[in-house]
mmCIF file of C-alpha atoms in Angstrom:
data_model
loop_
_atom_site.group_PDB
_atom_site.id
_atom_site.type_symbol
_atom_site.label_atom_id
_atom_site.label_comp_id
_atom_site.label_asym_id
_atom_site.label_seq_id
_atom_site.Cartn_x
_atom_site.Cartn_y
_atom_site.Cartn_z
ATOM 1 C CA MET A 4 36.692 21.537 -20.815
ATOM 2 C CA GLU A 5 38.029 21.047 -24.191
ATOM 3 C CA ILE A 6 41.433 21.844 -25.224
ATOM 4 C CA ALA A 7 41.918 23.527 -28.112
ATOM 5 C CA SER A 8 45.820 23.362 -29.686
ATOM 6 C CA CYS A 9 47.611 22.851 -26.443
ATOM 7 C CA SER A 10 47.832 21.273 -23.085
ATOM 8 C CA ILE A 11 46.276 23.841 -20.336
ATOM 9 C CA LEU A 12 49.308 22.445 -18.195
ATOM 10 C CA ASN A 13 51.716 23.992 -20.860
ATOM 11 C CA THR A 14 50.202 27.435 -20.824
ATOM 12 C CA LEU A 15 49.968 27.222 -17.028
ATOM 13 C CA ARG A 16 53.289 26.674 -16.559
ATOM 14 C CA LEU A 17 54.743 29.503 -18.584
ATOM 15 C CA SER A 18 57.420 31.334 -16.777
ATOM 16 C CA SER A 19 57.367 34.943 -15.303
ATOM 17 C CA THR A 20 59.561 36.480 -17.526
ATOM 18 C CA ALA A 21 57.354 35.278 -20.619
ATOM 19 C CA SER A 22 53.994 36.571 -18.699
ATOM 20 C CA ASN A 23 53.884 39.524 -20.436
ATOM 21 C CA ASN A 24 52.594 37.438 -23.365
ATOM 22 C CA SER A 25 50.471 34.905 -21.201
ATOM 23 C CA ASN A 26 47.313 37.099 -22.332
ATOM 24 C CA ASN A 27 47.414 36.106 -26.010
ATOM 25 C CA THR A 28 48.731 32.440 -24.864
ATOM 26 C CA PHE A 29 45.253 31.885 -23.026
ATOM 27 C CA CYS A 30 43.248 33.029 -26.266
ATOM 28 C CA ASN A 31 44.972 30.774 -28.272
ATOM 29 C CA CYS A 32 45.355 27.710 -26.945
ATOM 30 C CA TYR A 33 42.472 27.867 -24.288
ATOM 31 C CA THR A 34 38.757 27.078 -24.936
ATOM 32 C CA PRO A 35 37.246 26.734 -21.741
ATOM 33 C CA ARG A 36 32.998 25.565 -22.350
ATOM 34 C CA ASN A 37 32.306 25.618 -18.501
ATOM 35 C CA PRO A 38 34.351 27.892 -16.488
ATOM 36 C CA TYR A 39 32.899 26.986 -13.529
ATOM 37 C CA LEU A 40 35.073 23.213 -13.781
ATOM 38 C CA VAL A 41 38.984 24.634 -14.416
ATOM 39 C CA PRO A 42 41.084 22.838 -11.722
ATOM 40 C CA SER A 43 42.374 24.515 -8.513
ATOM 41 C CA PHE A 44 44.937 27.272 -9.192
ATOM 42 C CA SER A 45 46.647 28.004 -5.928
ATOM 43 C CA SER A 46 49.626 25.709 -6.664
ATOM 44 C CA ILE A 47 49.945 26.228 -10.600
ATOM 45 C CA PHE A 48 49.944 30.189 -10.761
ATOM 46 C CA PRO A 49 52.392 32.380 -9.279
ATOM 47 C CA ARG A 50 50.386 34.157 -6.217
ATOM 48 C CA ASN A 51 49.325 37.541 -7.411
ATOM 49 C CA SER A 52 51.105 40.656 -5.741
ATOM 50 C CA THR A 53 47.923 42.010 -4.236
ATOM 51 C CA THR A 54 48.065 38.692 -1.839
ATOM 52 C CA SER A 55 51.599 39.621 -0.772
ATOM 53 C CA PRO A 56 52.761 38.665 2.804
ATOM 54 C CA GLY A 57 51.469 41.470 5.189
ATOM 55 C CA LYS A 58 49.505 42.973 2.327
ATOM 56 C CA CYS A 59 46.269 44.114 3.716
ATOM 57 C CA LEU A 60 42.768 43.402 2.338
ATOM 58 C CA HIS A 61 40.676 46.526 1.777
ATOM 59 C CA PHE A 62 36.852 46.270 2.933
ATOM 60 C CA ASN A 63 34.800 49.515 2.714
ATOM 61 C CA ARG A 64 35.316 51.307 5.613
ATOM 62 C CA PHE A 65 37.726 48.572 7.672
ATOM 63 C CA VAL A 66 40.667 47.265 6.622
ATOM 64 C CA ALA A 67 41.407 42.807 7.033
ATOM 65 C CA PHE A 68 44.985 42.227 7.678
ATOM 66 C CA SER A 69 46.017 39.016 5.137
ATOM 67 C CA SER A 70 48.513 36.773 7.008
ATOM 68 C CA PRO A 71 50.842 34.938 4.809
ATOM 69 C CA SER A 72 49.373 32.046 3.545
ATOM 70 C CA SER A 73 51.018 28.023 4.059
ATOM 71 C CA SER A 74 52.168 28.196 0.533
ATOM 72 C CA ASP A 75 53.893 31.289 1.029
ATOM 73 C CA ASN A 76 55.898 29.576 3.907
ATOM 74 C CA GLN A 77 56.208 26.726 1.688
ATOM 75 C CA ASN A 78 54.568 24.576 4.361
ATOM 76 C CA PRO A 79 51.910 21.852 3.643
ATOM 77 C CA PRO A 80 48.336 22.741 3.205
ATOM 78 C CA GLN A 81 46.062 23.030 5.516
ATOM 79 C CA GLU A 82 43.457 20.638 5.977
ATOM 80 C CA LEU A 83 41.097 22.730 6.239
ATOM 81 C CA ALA A 84 39.321 26.093 6.236
ATOM 82 C CA VAL A 85 36.054 27.772 6.519
ATOM 83 C CA LEU A 86 34.265 29.640 4.209
ATOM 84 C CA LEU A 87 31.456 31.645 5.925
ATOM 85 C CA GLU A 88 28.566 33.742 4.018
ATOM 86 C CA VAL A 89 26.998 37.245 5.726
ATOM 87 C CA GLU A 90 23.532 36.828 5.243
ATOM 88 C CA GLY A 91 21.605 34.336 7.257
ATOM 89 C CA VAL A 92 25.285 33.269 8.257
ATOM 90 C CA LEU A 93 27.066 36.130 10.229
ATOM 91 C CA MET A 94 23.316 37.790 11.258
ATOM 92 C CA ASP A 95 19.934 36.584 10.979
ATOM 93 C CA ALA A 96 18.585 40.024 10.048
ATOM 94 C CA TYR A 97 14.832 39.005 9.063
ATOM 95 C CA ARG A 98 14.391 37.032 12.650
ATOM 96 C CA VAL A 99 15.444 40.022 14.267
ATOM 97 C CA GLY A 100 14.188 42.896 12.398
ATOM 98 C CA ASN A 101 12.304 41.972 9.341
ATOM 99 C CA ARG A 102 8.750 42.671 11.642
ATOM 100 C CA GLN A 103 10.356 46.433 12.856
ATOM 101 C CA ALA A 104 11.396 46.910 9.539
ATOM 102 C CA PHE A 105 7.218 46.387 8.263
ATOM 103 C CA ASN A 106 6.133 48.452 10.845
ATOM 104 C CA VAL A 107 8.341 51.350 9.759
ATOM 105 C CA ALA A 108 7.227 50.702 6.198
ATOM 106 C CA PHE A 109 3.675 51.414 7.607
ATOM 107 C CA GLN A 110 4.336 54.365 9.063
ATOM 108 C CA LYS A 111 6.437 56.716 6.895
ATOM 109 C CA LEU A 112 3.334 55.461 4.321
ATOM 110 C CA GLY A 113 0.924 56.924 7.101
ATOM 111 C CA LEU A 114 -0.792 53.868 7.793
ATOM 112 C CA ASP A 115 -1.544 54.280 11.009
ATOM 113 C CA CYS A 116 -4.040 51.418 11.493
ATOM 114 C CA ALA A 117 -1.313 48.827 10.330
ATOM 115 C CA ASN A 118 0.872 47.599 13.151
ATOM 116 C CA TRP A 119 2.201 43.921 13.348
ATOM 117 C CA LYS A 120 2.524 42.443 16.606
ATOM 118 C CA GLU A 121 4.374 39.075 17.187
ATOM 119 C CA PRO A 122 2.028 37.291 17.206
ATOM 120 C CA VAL A 123 0.411 38.723 13.732
ATOM 121 C CA TYR A 124 3.639 39.065 11.844
ATOM 122 C CA LEU A 125 4.291 34.818 12.827
ATOM 123 C CA ASP A 126 0.913 34.395 11.733
ATOM 124 C CA LEU A 127 1.069 35.705 8.578
ATOM 125 C CA VAL A 128 4.490 34.099 7.598
ATOM 126 C CA ARG A 129 3.014 30.392 8.280
ATOM 127 C CA LYS A 130 0.208 30.802 6.103
ATOM 128 C CA CYS A 131 1.963 32.477 2.947
ATOM 129 C CA SER A 132 5.491 30.449 3.369
ATOM 130 C CA GLY A 133 6.944 33.727 4.443
ATOM 131 C CA ASP A 134 6.030 35.304 0.855
ATOM 132 C CA GLU A 135 6.132 38.717 1.724
ATOM 133 C CA GLU A 136 3.914 39.610 -1.116
ATOM 134 C CA ARG A 137 1.239 37.474 -0.014
ATOM 135 C CA MET A 138 1.768 38.456 3.739
ATOM 136 C CA LEU A 139 0.686 41.909 2.830
ATOM 137 C CA ASN A 140 -2.503 41.305 0.445
ATOM 138 C CA LEU A 141 -3.847 38.729 3.128
ATOM 139 C CA TYR A 142 -3.412 41.103 5.679
ATOM 140 C CA PHE A 143 -5.015 43.983 4.090
ATOM 141 C CA ASN A 144 -7.844 42.053 2.654
ATOM 142 C CA GLN A 145 -8.886 41.312 6.484
ATOM 143 C CA ILE A 146 -8.439 44.451 7.776
ATOM 144 C CA GLY A 147 -8.872 46.732 4.459
ATOM 145 C CA TRP A 148 -7.232 48.582 2.239
ATOM 146 C CA PRO A 149 -6.451 52.287 2.526
ATOM 147 C CA THR A 150 -9.851 54.092 1.008
ATOM 148 C CA SER A 151 -7.854 56.083 -0.687
ATOM 149 C CA LEU A 152 -6.697 53.568 -3.049
ATOM 150 C CA PRO A 153 -8.076 52.470 -6.243
ATOM 151 C CA THR A 154 -8.341 48.941 -7.037
ATOM 152 C CA ASN A 155 -6.150 48.910 -9.547
ATOM 153 C CA GLU A 156 -3.057 50.568 -7.607
ATOM 154 C CA LYS A 157 -3.084 47.313 -5.081
ATOM 155 C CA GLY A 158 0.035 46.082 -6.950
ATOM 156 C CA PRO A 159 2.206 49.574 -6.870
ATOM 157 C CA PHE A 160 1.289 50.038 -3.328
ATOM 158 C CA ILE A 161 2.484 46.660 -2.153
ATOM 159 C CA LYS A 162 5.570 47.600 -4.019
ATOM 160 C CA SER A 163 6.073 50.731 -2.044
ATOM 161 C CA VAL A 164 5.657 49.003 1.292
ATOM 162 C CA LEU A 165 8.370 46.547 0.542
ATOM 163 C CA ARG A 166 10.503 49.151 -0.652
ATOM 164 C CA GLU A 167 10.326 50.800 2.104
ATOM 165 C CA LYS A 168 10.520 47.683 4.537
ATOM 166 C CA LYS A 169 13.922 47.133 2.537
ATOM 167 C CA ASN A 170 15.072 50.652 3.495
ATOM 168 C CA ALA A 171 14.001 50.701 7.144
ATOM 169 C CA LEU A 172 15.715 46.947 7.485
ATOM 170 C CA ASP A 173 18.724 47.938 6.078
ATOM 171 C CA GLU A 174 19.124 51.054 8.407
ATOM 172 C CA PHE A 175 18.361 48.423 11.158
ATOM 173 C CA VAL A 176 21.453 46.059 10.131
ATOM 174 C CA MET A 177 23.150 48.658 10.107
ATOM 175 C CA SER A 178 22.391 50.112 13.291
ATOM 176 C CA LYS A 179 24.405 48.706 16.560
ATOM 177 C CA SER A 180 20.766 47.646 17.850
ATOM 178 C CA LEU A 181 20.683 44.175 15.683
ATOM 179 C CA PRO A 182 23.141 41.629 16.968
ATOM 180 C CA LEU A 183 25.130 38.411 14.922
ATOM 181 C CA ARG A 184 24.195 35.145 15.579
ATOM 182 C CA PRO A 185 24.444 33.517 18.696
ATOM 183 C CA GLY A 186 27.796 31.756 18.988
ATOM 184 C CA VAL A 187 29.610 33.316 15.302
ATOM 185 C CA GLU A 188 32.252 35.040 17.198
ATOM 186 C CA ASP A 189 33.331 31.754 19.434
ATOM 187 C CA PHE A 190 32.941 29.522 16.419
ATOM 188 C CA ILE A 191 35.742 31.919 14.797
ATOM 189 C CA ASP A 192 37.703 32.138 17.705
ATOM 190 C CA ASP A 193 37.599 28.323 18.105
ATOM 191 C CA ALA A 194 38.514 28.167 14.273
ATOM 192 C CA TYR A 195 41.745 30.737 14.813
ATOM 193 C CA GLN A 196 43.065 28.925 17.892
ATOM 194 C CA GLU A 197 43.214 25.584 15.860
ATOM 195 C CA GLY A 198 44.793 27.440 13.135
ATOM 196 C CA ILE A 199 41.874 26.937 10.759
ATOM 197 C CA PRO A 200 41.750 29.910 8.238
ATOM 198 C CA VAL A 201 38.073 31.314 8.329
ATOM 199 C CA VAL A 202 36.952 33.238 4.906
ATOM 200 C CA ILE A 203 33.808 35.663 4.822
ATOM 201 C CA LEU A 204 32.371 36.023 1.869
ATOM 202 C CA THR A 205 30.859 39.315 0.334
ATOM 203 C CA ALA A 206 31.482 38.886 -3.352
ATOM 204 C CA TYR A 207 28.193 37.817 -4.572
ATOM 205 C CA SER A 208 26.343 39.114 -1.008
ATOM 206 C CA LYS A 209 23.002 40.455 -1.981
ATOM 207 C CA SER A 210 22.847 43.039 0.109
ATOM 208 C CA GLY A 211 25.720 44.670 -1.149
ATOM 209 C CA ASP A 212 28.839 45.924 0.184
ATOM 210 C CA LYS A 213 27.891 48.647 2.295
ATOM 211 C CA ILE A 214 25.267 46.478 4.128
ATOM 212 C CA ALA A 215 27.586 43.496 4.445
ATOM 213 C CA GLY A 216 30.567 45.505 5.650
ATOM 214 C CA SER A 217 28.049 46.652 8.748
ATOM 215 C CA ILE A 218 27.557 43.415 9.523
ATOM 216 C CA ILE A 219 30.931 42.457 9.562
ATOM 217 C CA GLU A 220 32.279 45.103 11.521
ATOM 218 C CA LYS A 221 30.225 43.900 14.022
ATOM 219 C CA LEU A 222 32.697 41.327 14.836
ATOM 220 C CA GLY A 223 35.138 44.029 15.721
ATOM 221 C CA HIS A 224 38.462 44.921 14.822
ATOM 222 C CA GLU A 225 40.635 42.357 16.770
ATOM 223 C CA ARG A 226 38.666 39.507 15.235
ATOM 224 C CA ILE A 227 38.274 41.077 11.903
ATOM 225 C CA SER A 228 42.385 40.730 11.621
ATOM 226 C CA LYS A 229 41.621 37.438 12.228
ATOM 227 C CA VAL A 230 39.778 36.625 9.136
ATOM 228 C CA LYS A 231 40.022 37.188 5.159
ATOM 229 C CA ILE A 232 37.339 39.255 3.752
ATOM 230 C CA ILE A 233 36.964 38.236 -0.169
ATOM 231 C CA GLY A 234 35.305 40.669 -1.822
ATOM 232 C CA ASN A 235 34.410 41.266 -5.710
ATOM 233 C CA GLN A 236 37.832 43.331 -6.042
ATOM 234 C CA GLU A 237 39.810 39.990 -4.399
ATOM 235 C CA VAL A 238 38.088 37.842 -6.641
ATOM 236 C CA LYS A 239 39.400 39.862 -9.800
ATOM 237 C CA GLN A 240 42.597 40.020 -8.355
ATOM 238 C CA SER A 241 43.148 35.784 -7.915
ATOM 239 C CA SER A 242 44.523 33.401 -9.882
ATOM 240 C CA TYR A 243 41.068 32.120 -11.280
ATOM 241 C CA GLY A 244 39.472 35.670 -11.150
ATOM 242 C CA GLN A 245 42.169 36.842 -13.831
ATOM 243 C CA LEU A 246 42.022 33.380 -15.942
ATOM 244 C CA VAL A 247 38.313 33.847 -16.661
ATOM 245 C CA SER A 248 38.263 37.191 -16.968
ATOM 246 C CA HIS A 249 39.786 36.001 -20.606
ATOM 247 C CA GLU A 250 36.079 33.801 -21.201
ATOM 248 C CA GLY A 251 34.860 36.406 -23.424
ATOM 249 C CA LEU A 252 38.066 36.626 -25.756
ATOM 250 C CA SER A 253 38.286 32.948 -26.162
ATOM 251 C CA LEU A 254 34.778 31.754 -26.536
ATOM 252 C CA GLY A 255 34.045 31.440 -30.062
ATOM 253 C CA LEU A 256 30.514 32.584 -31.887
ATOM 254 C CA ASN A 257 28.695 29.633 -30.654
ATOM 255 C CA GLU A 258 29.506 29.911 -27.529
ATOM 256 C CA GLN A 259 29.131 33.678 -26.887
ATOM 257 C CA LEU A 260 25.698 33.002 -28.283
ATOM 258 C CA ALA A 261 25.119 30.059 -26.251
ATOM 259 C CA LYS A 262 25.581 31.792 -22.792
ATOM 260 C CA GLU A 263 23.278 34.878 -24.428
ATOM 261 C CA ALA A 264 20.283 31.963 -24.878
ATOM 262 C CA ILE A 265 20.965 30.819 -21.266
ATOM 263 C CA LYS A 266 20.379 34.002 -19.512
ATOM 264 C CA ALA A 267 17.413 35.105 -21.795
ATOM 265 C CA VAL A 268 15.754 31.423 -20.982
ATOM 266 C CA SER A 269 16.384 31.958 -17.143
ATOM 267 C CA ALA A 270 14.985 35.213 -17.593
ATOM 268 C CA GLU A 271 12.056 34.114 -19.019
ATOM 269 C CA LYS A 272 11.495 31.301 -16.710
ATOM 270 C CA GLN A 273 11.609 33.920 -14.093
ATOM 271 C CA LYS A 274 8.859 35.885 -15.667
ATOM 272 C CA ILE A 275 6.629 32.815 -16.282
ATOM 273 C CA ALA A 276 6.912 31.526 -12.355
ATOM 274 C CA GLU A 277 6.142 35.287 -11.240
ATOM 275 C CA GLU A 278 3.020 35.037 -13.135
ATOM 276 C CA VAL A 279 2.090 31.581 -12.714
ATOM 277 C CA ALA A 280 2.518 32.297 -8.816
ATOM 278 C CA SER A 281 0.171 35.526 -8.778
ATOM 279 C CA MET A 282 -2.586 33.770 -11.169
ATOM 280 C CA LEU A 283 -2.646 30.760 -8.493
ATOM 281 C CA LYS A 284 -1.437 32.973 -5.279
ATOM 282 C CA LEU A 285 1.005 30.564 -4.194
ATOM 283 C CA SER A 286 4.550 30.651 -3.257
ATOM 284 C CA VAL A 287 6.355 29.125 -6.222
ATOM 285 C CA GLU A 288 9.930 28.502 -5.380
ATOM 286 C CA ILE A 289 11.895 28.017 -9.021
ATOM 287 C CA ASP A 290 15.735 28.478 -9.363
ATOM 288 C CA THR A 291 16.134 30.733 -11.986
ATOM 289 C CA SER A 292 19.119 31.796 -11.259
ATOM 290 C CA SER A 293 21.471 32.733 -14.631
ATOM 291 C CA SER A 294 24.748 30.988 -15.064
ATOM 292 C CA GLU A 295 25.973 34.517 -14.566
ATOM 293 C CA SER A 296 24.966 34.439 -10.761
ATOM 294 C CA LEU A 297 26.713 31.266 -10.642
ATOM 295 C CA GLY A 298 29.430 31.740 -12.181
ATOM 296 C CA LYS A 299 29.871 34.645 -9.624
ATOM 297 C CA THR A 300 29.194 32.364 -6.797
ATOM 298 C CA VAL A 301 31.800 29.800 -7.945
ATOM 299 C CA ALA A 302 34.335 32.372 -8.683
ATOM 300 C CA ALA A 303 34.124 33.866 -5.195
ATOM 301 C CA LEU A 304 34.620 30.249 -3.963
ATOM 302 C CA ARG A 305 37.548 29.548 -5.805
ATOM 303 C CA ALA A 306 38.930 32.933 -4.751
ATOM 304 C CA GLY A 307 38.307 32.450 -0.705
ATOM 305 C CA ALA A 308 40.246 28.587 -1.158
ATOM 306 C CA GLU A 309 42.970 30.342 -3.190
ATOM 307 C CA TYR A 310 43.811 33.202 -1.033
ATOM 308 C CA VAL A 311 44.435 30.936 2.663
ATOM 309 C CA GLY A 312 46.281 28.109 0.180
ATOM 310 C CA VAL A 313 43.637 25.441 0.986
ATOM 311 C CA PRO A 314 42.411 23.193 -2.078
ATOM 312 C CA PHE A 315 38.670 24.057 -2.358
ATOM 313 C CA GLN A 316 37.560 20.275 -1.852
ATOM 314 C CA SER A 317 39.415 20.815 1.829
ATOM 315 C CA CYS A 318 37.330 23.844 2.371
ATOM 316 C CA VAL A 319 33.941 23.816 4.137
ATOM 317 C CA LEU A 320 31.085 26.723 2.677
ATOM 318 C CA ILE A 321 28.834 28.003 6.202
ATOM 319 C CA ALA A 322 25.862 28.891 3.601
ATOM 320 C CA GLY A 323 22.771 30.619 4.372
ATOM 321 C CA SER A 324 21.128 30.800 0.509
ATOM 322 C CA GLN A 325 20.683 28.825 -2.510
ATOM 323 C CA SER A 326 23.172 30.304 -4.611
ATOM 324 C CA GLY A 327 25.845 29.298 -2.478
ATOM 325 C CA VAL A 328 24.697 25.766 -1.922
ATOM 326 C CA SER A 329 24.182 25.585 -5.974
ATOM 327 C CA GLY A 330 28.178 27.138 -6.290
ATOM 328 C CA ALA A 331 29.606 24.705 -3.910
ATOM 329 C CA GLU A 332 28.175 22.035 -5.513
ATOM 330 C CA GLN A 333 29.069 22.837 -8.910
ATOM 331 C CA ILE A 334 32.360 22.687 -8.030
ATOM 332 C CA GLY A 335 32.587 19.532 -5.345
ATOM 333 C CA MET A 336 33.169 21.825 -1.995
ATOM 334 C CA PRO A 337 31.313 20.608 1.172
ATOM 335 C CA CYS A 338 28.441 22.851 2.278
ATOM 336 C CA ILE A 339 26.551 22.769 5.089
ATOM 337 C CA VAL A 340 23.449 25.088 5.514
ATOM 338 C CA LEU A 341 23.205 27.008 8.613
ATOM 339 C CA ARG A 342 18.922 27.558 8.986
ATOM 340 C CA SER A 343 17.930 31.036 8.803
ATOM 341 C CA SER A 344 14.222 32.951 9.272
ATOM 342 C CA LEU A 345 14.172 32.620 5.437
ATOM 343 C CA THR A 346 15.435 29.286 4.888
ATOM 344 C CA THR A 347 13.907 27.291 8.188
ATOM 345 C CA ARG A 348 11.239 25.146 5.747
ATOM 346 C CA ALA A 349 13.725 25.017 2.673
ATOM 347 C CA GLU A 350 15.422 21.748 1.500
ATOM 348 C CA PHE A 351 19.041 21.514 0.659
ATOM 349 C CA PRO A 352 19.954 17.860 -0.909
ATOM 350 C CA SER A 353 23.325 18.496 -1.976
ATOM 351 C CA ALA A 354 24.663 20.048 1.915
ATOM 352 C CA LYS A 355 26.431 18.038 3.973
ATOM 353 C CA ALA A 356 24.018 18.642 6.715
ATOM 354 C CA THR A 357 21.541 21.451 7.700
ATOM 355 C CA MET A 358 22.409 23.338 11.288
ATOM 356 C CA ASP A 359 20.390 25.616 13.150
ATOM 357 C CA GLY A 360 23.382 27.415 14.979
ATOM 358 C CA PHE A 361 26.557 27.487 15.817
ATOM 359 C CA GLY A 362 27.970 26.181 19.262
ATOM 360 C CA GLY A 363 26.201 23.107 21.190
ATOM 361 C CA ALA A 364 24.467 20.687 19.262
ATOM 362 C CA ASP A 365 24.869 22.649 15.918
ATOM 363 C CA LEU A 366 27.764 23.890 14.125
ATOM 364 C CA THR A 367 31.360 23.314 15.808
ATOM 365 C CA ILE A 368 34.739 23.438 15.210
ATOM 366 C CA SER A 369 34.786 20.029 16.404
ATOM 367 C CA LYS A 370 32.749 18.576 14.494
ATOM 368 C CA LEU A 371 34.214 20.293 11.076
ATOM 369 C CA ARG A 372 37.606 18.774 12.373
ATOM 370 C CA GLY A 373 36.132 15.306 12.440
ATOM 371 C CA ARG A 374 33.876 15.569 9.619
ATOM 372 C CA ARG A 375 30.789 14.835 11.526
ATOM 373 C CA TRP A 376 28.044 16.320 9.153
ATOM 374 C CA SER A 377 24.972 15.355 11.266
#
């Protein structure tokens, strides 16, 4: 990070009486080259009014009570905090409802001959490494395509099946029939009993606020009151979120052009990867995440640490996605991957450990306490 004409510490130590002029000061004095490497601000910034003691964090249809943080009570910071992702961590929806969602999609599209029993589904997953488009192509190549479907319409047909399948899976997730991952409730209760803050991150959830909210509600109101939920609004209201929101104003023309170039290159990489995978009929995984997506993840991680008053290096992210792993690696936050049906064969070299679930020989609070990652 570069500092233009004045020290960042001098900027951040402005008294509250000068807060009305702070925005201009940031723009003139602070020129971040890499917004992800900004230091932790929970101990420097005055805590935002939205995080005052007893403030309720609103998340769609339910409310999680935010108790005073340790910094509010002027106590030493907690030695540990746990950040949980939603997809793959609180619930492994693909393991429980993915096959059923495909069958619902087949029915809605009038494909009476298509019905995936569990052995068929597992065989397709194994042969195609979980690539659902390839699974459908392989399946219909074996049993035959709909007779009324023109050859040049196979691509759009596959897309329509996947679209209906996603809608069906979303409905499954929002229903009461799909359970949370075994042991996650006991894990949260154990953390609460030992005074370890637990944060649930929804800000970069791919499923969206509505689906993420439905999953979290399965924890029950009493357990929800023991955790802090960090969505997009909480990230924006955090000290880090307010700082980086000035980024566009403080960047010079060259920096802005560089950011736009990164986005364009990322999009082109994604396009090429899809074309190559289609031509070779291979499952190709290329990290094409944009700097904007990574920045959103990093902001959520920093905001989660800030809201519980724990340095981000002392937090542990329990991730179920590559985006979370990448964000944690970017800022040096320890990360443990909880495998799901989507990541069963994936490798995460930057993670401290990869585990199969909660409790027993896998992830427990005592292991986190002792930093026993393996």
